[in-house]
Amino acid sequence: MNFSENNTTSANAAPIIELSHVDKHFGSLHVLKDISLTVKKGEVVVIIGPSGSGKSTLCRTINRLETIDSGEIRIDGTALPEEGKKLALLRSQVGMVFQSFNLFSHKTILDNVTIAPIDVLGKSKKEARAEAMDLLKRVGVDSQASKVPAQLSGGQQQRVAIARALAMHPKAILFDEPTSALDPEMIGEVLDVMTSLAKDGMTMVIVTHEMNFARRVADRIIFMDGGSILEENTPDEFFSHPQTKRAQDFLNSIQAH
Amino acid sequence: MKQTQSSIRDVLYEAPGPKARKRIAVITVLSLLALAALAVAVIRRFAQTGQLDARYWSIFTRYTTWRFLGYGLTGTMTAALTAGVITFFAGLLLMMGRISSCKVLRVLCTVLIEFSRGVPTLLFIYFFLLVVPQFGIRLPALWKVALPVAISACGVVAEVLRSGVNAVPKGQTEAALSLGMQRRSAFFKIIFPQALRYVIPALISELVIVLKDTTFAYIVNYSDLMQNARVLISNYDALLSVYLVTAVIYILINYALNKISVAVARRTQ
Amino acid sequence: MNAARQIFKPCRLFPTGRAFCFLSGPAKGDNHMDISALLTQYGDKYLQALLTTWKLTVFSFSLAFLIGIAITVIRVCPIRPLQLFGDFYIQIFRNIPGAALLILLVYALPYLNIVLSYYTCVLIATSLIPSAFCSEYLMAGMNTIAPGQIEAARALGMSFSKIMKNIVIPQALRSSVLSLTNLLVATMLTTALASQVPMNPMDLTGLVSHINTRAVGGVTAFLISAVLYCTTAVIIGQIGTRIDRKVRILR
């Protein structure tokens, strides 16, 4: 499954996600400080940093699950609406995969993947189901299609969540710490799916702690701490030559284990 | 940044945009007006029918009124606590019979529990009022209230206790037995105290129901709050105000009990 | 068998002349009736009383359910005054004793020039009290939904009404089946309040007191009503458990 016109990301590719001077406060806490970020079509951007740095919040502002105090967010050139049908439309074009999977517990796996294409995009049941089975096959859980989420392992549930996001043919997918709630032996299967998505040219914004994965898959690493973007670089450059002290400390504290 | 635990009430409506904020503000004002109008209409009706007259409400400025209601409340509490104690032990016995290994006992207790849960308290009260005297048994009024209320509640208490026992991890029994304890003492020393701790909030809720049931004491002529309210009414001819105040007293007591139940539940969490 | 007659003085005769007196002990010197005599004389009345109880239960529960849904919607909406009103309603009607409410409706309202029929008063009492519990159970059902699922639905582009239709309402209802079954049984038990007012036809509880003031029905008269109540409760419970097993959501 191919997501881009050409197989490579070109420097002139249109920006899918643009954040300009985004600021956010939680009460008196300044959680996002003047964030500016551009994600081009087909790019895989990985955001890393210590907890409390605001990376999850940043991810969630992109589809307005969190509001911003000032600044601008654009999806594929359109400013992010504040409410209503237009916002719902834009949300349907940006997929999201959550740390706690958030599958709908009362629906089967197949229904979980088909419900949004049917109810939001207006697809026919037949078409949606056929596509859903393809996607489930692609992520490796097609044999579980008639089960309910509680019967699946964490890794399987997360892969279904990815299929659910893919079923909407999104322009980009946001990943908010997708493997943080998984047992170690299941992290690999989810990361494999994400790697293959990246290879096929999907635009991805990933918040994660998995450094090896980031090094392999990312086009760009964003390092955040205390609500600001401190470093932005290619993976090789960042991991071998971190430029700020905070980044150096962070990488050291991870290698120590 | 970790988000704090949110319940469904917070997440159902997302942060409103400008249009939604305006709509919410407008509807808030409208609903405040509507509620105010409702309150005004009620007060007006009271005034029109003369129910706001001082003679109906001045009795509540007198200490004797409140003392008399206080006696009634004592009666209510006595009946409720008596019924509460009986129902607890009856429920305990029924629960133990329900989980016993003897099949006959199990079936008998299941039937008794279903019977207690399926019959209204009023019917039990009529049984003690009308049927029991037919056998020559004369009970004081307190027992004519406390016993039927207790019988009506003991089935629920039995099931509540049983759910508590089932909630205790099986490992506890296994550990106790492997230490050489007898089944009986393992149950009472290890399992039951834990089960009780789980279900105290539910037992307090059941106490609220018992208390509400004691209001039927007027049927058997027992001096509880309702009964004393009646006497006040016949003495001062102030029916509406007295009944309203009585109802409010009951509501406040039960509200307090429910709050205690929630607080206990939170502490044992 | 000398039960002292204790007639409770009616509080006040209403302008319409209705009096309200509570029944007391059995008349002296009547024959003790056994079950066959009871059934021949009162069999059809028992059937009528059973149907009356069932009808009252069904009406009350339906009303309670509709009101409960309305109150839940009010309690959940983002308008603060309405939320507070809904919470206030709940606290009133889950804490007020049924007898107190019925007495207010039958006795106190006429002083405000609102005179309702006995049946209406009973229906109001047996609907409003369960409606508060219904709303509590529906809220509890809603709280079983992980908030993240709402966010996921939102992230997929579902509007508020779609989220309610696809995620919230199905899960809330399916999680409340057992509680609502218990509520139906509790409503049936609450309809015994109908015995406190003159009603024709009588309900099962009123019939027992009626019989025992005219004859010595003994334990049998009581048992017939009790068994009828009990059997209904058990059947309702069984049906509810079966439905719950089918629609229960695994988590």
PDB file of C-alpha atoms in Angstrom, chain B residues 3 5-9 11-15 23-25 27-29 31-32 35 38 42 45-46 48-49 51 56 111 114-124 126-127 129-131 133-136 138 144 205 208 211-213 215-216 218-221 226-227 230 233-234 237 239-240 243-244 247 250-252 254-255 258-259, chain C residues 1 3-4 6 8 11-12 22-26 32 75-83 85 87 91-92 94-97 99-100 103-104 107-108 111-114 133 139 142-143 145 147 150-151 154 160 164 168 182 185 188-189 192-193 195-196 204-205 208-209 212-213 215-219 222-223 225-227 229-230 233-234:
ATOM      1  CA  GLN B   3      -3.705  14.028  32.169  1.00  0.00           C
ATOM      2  CA  GLN B   5      -8.279  10.931  35.679  1.00  0.00           C
ATOM      3  CA  SER B   6     -11.364  12.152  33.872  1.00  0.00           C
ATOM      4  CA  SER B   7     -14.810  10.732  34.236  1.00  0.00           C
ATOM      5  CA  ILE B   8     -17.309  10.544  31.437  1.00  0.00           C
ATOM      6  CA  ARG B   9     -18.933  13.800  32.472  1.00  0.00           C
ATOM      7  CA  VAL B  11     -14.878  14.140  28.399  1.00  0.00           C
ATOM      8  CA  LEU B  12     -18.317  13.958  26.823  1.00  0.00           C
ATOM      9  CA  TYR B  13     -18.262  17.590  25.767  1.00  0.00           C
ATOM     10  CA  GLU B  14     -14.975  18.829  24.421  1.00  0.00           C
ATOM     11  CA  ALA B  15     -13.504  22.283  24.945  1.00  0.00           C
ATOM     12  CA  ARG B  23     -24.551  29.028  22.745  1.00  0.00           C
ATOM     13  CA  ILE B  24     -23.684  27.681  26.186  1.00  0.00           C
ATOM     14  CA  ALA B  25     -23.774  31.174  27.693  1.00  0.00           C
ATOM     15  CA  ILE B  27     -28.684  28.593  27.320  1.00  0.00           C
ATOM     16  CA  THR B  28     -27.174  29.028  30.788  1.00  0.00           C
ATOM     17  CA  VAL B  29     -28.924  32.371  31.175  1.00  0.00           C
ATOM     18  CA  SER B  31     -32.119  28.007  32.104  1.00  0.00           C
ATOM     19  CA  LEU B  32     -31.386  30.227  35.110  1.00  0.00           C
ATOM     20  CA  LEU B  35     -35.520  27.806  37.111  1.00  0.00           C
ATOM     21  CA  LEU B  38     -40.313  27.878  38.496  1.00  0.00           C
ATOM     22  CA  VAL B  42     -44.156  27.695  43.510  1.00  0.00           C
ATOM     23  CA  ARG B  45     -48.916  29.320  44.816  1.00  0.00           C
ATOM     24  CA  PHE B  46     -47.980  29.028  48.463  1.00  0.00           C
ATOM     25  CA  GLN B  48     -52.077  32.522  47.145  1.00  0.00           C
ATOM     26  CA  THR B  49     -53.381  29.627  49.187  1.00  0.00           C
ATOM     27  CA  GLN B  51     -49.721  28.674  53.162  1.00  0.00           C
ATOM     28  CA  TYR B  56     -48.143  27.673  59.821  1.00  0.00           C
ATOM     29  CA  VAL B 111     -35.629 -19.690  48.590  1.00  0.00           C
ATOM     30  CA  GLU B 114     -35.651 -14.707  47.078  1.00  0.00           C
ATOM     31  CA  PHE B 115     -38.759 -14.547  49.234  1.00  0.00           C
ATOM     32  CA  SER B 116     -37.338 -11.702  51.298  1.00  0.00           C
ATOM     33  CA  ARG B 117     -36.253  -9.801  48.205  1.00  0.00           C
ATOM     34  CA  GLY B 118     -39.431 -10.375  46.234  1.00  0.00           C
ATOM     35  CA  VAL B 119     -42.078  -9.286  48.731  1.00  0.00           C
ATOM     36  CA  PRO B 120     -42.776  -5.629  49.554  1.00  0.00           C
ATOM     37  CA  THR B 121     -42.074  -4.396  53.083  1.00  0.00           C
ATOM     38  CA  LEU B 122     -45.656  -3.201  53.380  1.00  0.00           C
ATOM     39  CA  LEU B 123     -46.928  -6.722  52.945  1.00  0.00           C
ATOM     40  CA  PHE B 124     -44.656  -7.951  55.716  1.00  0.00           C
ATOM     41  CA  TYR B 126     -49.482  -6.083  57.269  1.00  0.00           C
ATOM     42  CA  PHE B 127     -48.545  -9.641  58.147  1.00  0.00           C
ATOM     43  CA  LEU B 129     -50.208  -6.169  62.012  1.00  0.00           C
ATOM     44  CA  LEU B 130     -53.098  -8.352  60.903  1.00  0.00           C
ATOM     45  CA  VAL B 131     -52.025 -11.964  60.767  1.00  0.00           C
ATOM     46  CA  PRO B 133     -52.338 -11.254  66.268  1.00  0.00           C
ATOM     47  CA  GLN B 134     -54.638 -13.947  64.878  1.00  0.00           C
ATOM     48  CA  PHE B 135     -52.378 -16.422  66.595  1.00  0.00           C
ATOM     49  CA  GLY B 136     -52.706 -14.651  69.916  1.00  0.00           C
ATOM     50  CA  ARG B 138     -49.211  -9.516  70.946  1.00  0.00           C
ATOM     51  CA  LYS B 144     -44.226  -4.745  64.658  1.00  0.00           C
ATOM     52  CA  SER B 205     -27.105   2.129  51.423  1.00  0.00           C
ATOM     53  CA  VAL B 208     -30.967   4.086  54.142  1.00  0.00           C
ATOM     54  CA  LEU B 211     -34.759   3.886  57.476  1.00  0.00           C
ATOM     55  CA  LYS B 212     -37.115   4.753  54.655  1.00  0.00           C
ATOM     56  CA  ASP B 213     -39.152   1.649  55.383  1.00  0.00           C
ATOM     57  CA  THR B 215     -41.855   5.475  57.857  1.00  0.00           C
ATOM     58  CA  PHE B 216     -44.566   2.835  57.555  1.00  0.00           C
ATOM     59  CA  TYR B 218     -47.765   4.770  61.348  1.00  0.00           C
ATOM     60  CA  ILE B 219     -49.575   1.616  60.276  1.00  0.00           C
ATOM     61  CA  VAL B 220     -48.719  -0.079  63.543  1.00  0.00           C
ATOM     62  CA  ASN B 221     -49.042   3.069  65.596  1.00  0.00           C
ATOM     63  CA  MET B 226     -44.027  10.585  60.998  1.00  0.00           C
ATOM     64  CA  GLN B 227     -46.323   9.775  63.887  1.00  0.00           C
ATOM     65  CA  ARG B 230     -49.188  13.817  62.788  1.00  0.00           C
ATOM     66  CA  ILE B 233     -50.584  18.600  62.765  1.00  0.00           C
ATOM     67  CA  SER B 234     -53.667  17.754  64.775  1.00  0.00           C
ATOM     68  CA  ASP B 237     -53.564  22.475  62.242  1.00  0.00           C
ATOM     69  CA  LEU B 239     -50.457  20.136  57.707  1.00  0.00           C
ATOM     70  CA  LEU B 240     -48.479  21.318  54.708  1.00  0.00           C
ATOM     71  CA  TYR B 243     -45.211  17.411  56.405  1.00  0.00           C
ATOM     72  CA  LEU B 244     -42.793  19.409  54.282  1.00  0.00           C
ATOM     73  CA  ALA B 247     -39.931  15.153  54.499  1.00  0.00           C
ATOM     74  CA  TYR B 250     -35.811  12.481  56.193  1.00  0.00           C
ATOM     75  CA  ILE B 251     -34.122  13.649  52.996  1.00  0.00           C
ATOM     76  CA  LEU B 252     -31.304  15.290  54.933  1.00  0.00           C
ATOM     77  CA  ASN B 254     -30.599   9.887  54.149  1.00  0.00           C
ATOM     78  CA  TYR B 255     -28.447  12.316  52.190  1.00  0.00           C
ATOM     79  CA  ASN B 258     -25.279   8.341  51.532  1.00  0.00           C
ATOM     80  CA  LYS B 259     -22.434  10.810  51.784  1.00  0.00           C
TER      81      LYS B 259
ATOM     82  CA  MET C   1     -58.359 -13.574  69.485  1.00  0.00           C
ATOM     83  CA  ALA C   3     -56.944  -7.633  68.752  1.00  0.00           C
ATOM     84  CA  ALA C   4     -57.771  -4.197  70.020  1.00  0.00           C
ATOM     85  CA  GLN C   6     -57.108   0.860  66.722  1.00  0.00           C
ATOM     86  CA  PHE C   8     -56.383   5.883  63.326  1.00  0.00           C
ATOM     87  CA  CYS C  11     -56.046  13.880  59.884  1.00  0.00           C
ATOM     88  CA  ARG C  12     -58.558  16.085  58.240  1.00  0.00           C
ATOM     89  CA  PHE C  22     -55.823   3.274  57.996  1.00  0.00           C
ATOM     90  CA  LEU C  23     -57.086  -0.193  58.509  1.00  0.00           C
ATOM     91  CA  SER C  24     -56.470  -2.052  61.693  1.00  0.00           C
ATOM     92  CA  GLY C  25     -56.908  -5.435  63.300  1.00  0.00           C
ATOM     93  CA  PRO C  26     -59.342  -8.164  62.290  1.00  0.00           C
ATOM     94  CA  HIS C  32     -60.810 -18.739  59.756  1.00  0.00           C
ATOM     95  CA  ARG C  75     -26.988  16.094  34.499  1.00  0.00           C
ATOM     96  CA  VAL C  76     -24.434  15.514  31.790  1.00  0.00           C
ATOM     97  CA  CYS C  77     -24.989  18.624  29.663  1.00  0.00           C
ATOM     98  CA  PRO C  78     -22.469  21.482  29.868  1.00  0.00           C
ATOM     99  CA  ILE C  79     -24.980  23.952  31.345  1.00  0.00           C
ATOM    100  CA  ARG C  80     -24.169  24.351  35.007  1.00  0.00           C
ATOM    101  CA  PRO C  81     -27.587  25.440  36.360  1.00  0.00           C
ATOM    102  CA  LEU C  82     -29.237  22.481  34.650  1.00  0.00           C
ATOM    103  CA  GLN C  83     -26.587  20.109  35.986  1.00  0.00           C
ATOM    104  CA  PHE C  85     -30.988  21.032  39.024  1.00  0.00           C
ATOM    105  CA  ASP C  87     -28.358  16.578  40.830  1.00  0.00           C
ATOM    106  CA  GLN C  91     -30.982  13.839  45.892  1.00  0.00           C
ATOM    107  CA  ILE C  92     -34.630  14.636  46.638  1.00  0.00           C
ATOM    108  CA  ARG C  94     -33.658   8.967  46.086  1.00  0.00           C
ATOM    109  CA  ASN C  95     -33.741  10.062  49.721  1.00  0.00           C
ATOM    110  CA  ILE C  96     -37.402  10.754  50.314  1.00  0.00           C
ATOM    111  CA  PRO C  97     -39.374   7.858  51.827  1.00  0.00           C
ATOM    112  CA  ALA C  99     -44.766   7.069  52.320  1.00  0.00           C
ATOM    113  CA  ALA C 100     -43.686  10.665  52.965  1.00  0.00           C
ATOM    114  CA  ILE C 103     -48.655  11.701  52.001  1.00  0.00           C
ATOM    115  CA  LEU C 104     -47.420  14.994  50.588  1.00  0.00           C
ATOM    116  CA  TYR C 107     -52.708  15.332  51.804  1.00  0.00           C
ATOM    117  CA  ALA C 108     -50.552  18.408  51.363  1.00  0.00           C
ATOM    118  CA  TYR C 111     -53.791  22.835  50.464  1.00  0.00           C
ATOM    119  CA  LEU C 112     -52.132  24.326  47.409  1.00  0.00           C
ATOM    120  CA  ASN C 113     -55.352  23.788  45.477  1.00  0.00           C
ATOM    121  CA  ILE C 114     -53.884  20.862  43.580  1.00  0.00           C
ATOM    122  CA  PHE C 133     -32.354   5.580  40.748  1.00  0.00           C
ATOM    123  CA  MET C 139     -24.746   7.397  34.914  1.00  0.00           C
ATOM    124  CA  MET C 142     -21.900   5.651  31.276  1.00  0.00           C
ATOM    125  CA  ASN C 143     -18.976   5.753  33.684  1.00  0.00           C
ATOM    126  CA  ILE C 145     -16.972   3.720  29.308  1.00  0.00           C
ATOM    127  CA  PRO C 147     -12.956   8.246  28.417  1.00  0.00           C
ATOM    128  CA  ILE C 150     -14.723   9.040  23.411  1.00  0.00           C
ATOM    129  CA  GLU C 151     -11.459  10.715  22.375  1.00  0.00           C
ATOM    130  CA  ARG C 154     -13.659  12.194  18.230  1.00  0.00           C
ATOM    131  CA  PHE C 160     -21.217  14.608  19.175  1.00  0.00           C
ATOM    132  CA  MET C 164     -23.622   9.329  21.543  1.00  0.00           C
ATOM    133  CA  VAL C 168     -22.059   6.146  24.655  1.00  0.00           C
ATOM    134  CA  ASN C 182     -33.309  -4.769  39.868  1.00  0.00           C
ATOM    135  CA  VAL C 185     -38.371  -5.370  40.730  1.00  0.00           C
ATOM    136  CA  MET C 188     -42.972  -3.429  41.678  1.00  0.00           C
ATOM    137  CA  LEU C 189     -42.276  -3.477  45.405  1.00  0.00           C
ATOM    138  CA  ALA C 192     -47.367  -1.614  47.321  1.00  0.00           C
ATOM    139  CA  LEU C 193     -47.820   2.037  48.297  1.00  0.00           C
ATOM    140  CA  SER C 195     -52.442  -0.107  49.474  1.00  0.00           C
ATOM    141  CA  GLN C 196     -52.304   3.117  51.462  1.00  0.00           C
ATOM    142  CA  LEU C 204     -51.945  -7.258  45.968  1.00  0.00           C
ATOM    143  CA  THR C 205     -50.975  -5.665  49.287  1.00  0.00           C
ATOM    144  CA  VAL C 208     -54.447  -8.754  51.930  1.00  0.00           C
ATOM    145  CA  SER C 209     -55.431  -6.037  54.384  1.00  0.00           C
ATOM    146  CA  ASN C 212     -58.022  -9.647  56.846  1.00  0.00           C
ATOM    147  CA  THR C 213     -60.455  -6.999  57.995  1.00  0.00           C
ATOM    148  CA  ALA C 215     -62.419 -12.423  57.640  1.00  0.00           C
ATOM    149  CA  VAL C 216     -59.563 -14.221  59.227  1.00  0.00           C
ATOM    150  CA  GLY C 217     -57.485 -14.941  56.191  1.00  0.00           C
ATOM    151  CA  GLY C 218     -54.540 -15.997  58.244  1.00  0.00           C
ATOM    152  CA  VAL C 219     -51.213 -16.794  56.811  1.00  0.00           C
ATOM    153  CA  PHE C 222     -50.780 -13.251  53.016  1.00  0.00           C
ATOM    154  CA  LEU C 223     -48.892 -16.110  51.399  1.00  0.00           C
ATOM    155  CA  SER C 225     -49.997 -12.370  47.617  1.00  0.00           C
ATOM    156  CA  ALA C 226     -46.426 -12.918  48.750  1.00  0.00           C
ATOM    157  CA  VAL C 227     -45.928 -15.828  46.363  1.00  0.00           C
ATOM    158  CA  TYR C 229     -45.054 -10.948  44.143  1.00  0.00           C
ATOM    159  CA  CYS C 230     -42.122 -13.269  44.637  1.00  0.00           C
ATOM    160  CA  ALA C 233     -39.723 -10.873  40.906  1.00  0.00           C
ATOM    161  CA  VAL C 234     -37.901 -14.132  40.214  1.00  0.00           C
TER     162      VAL C 234
END
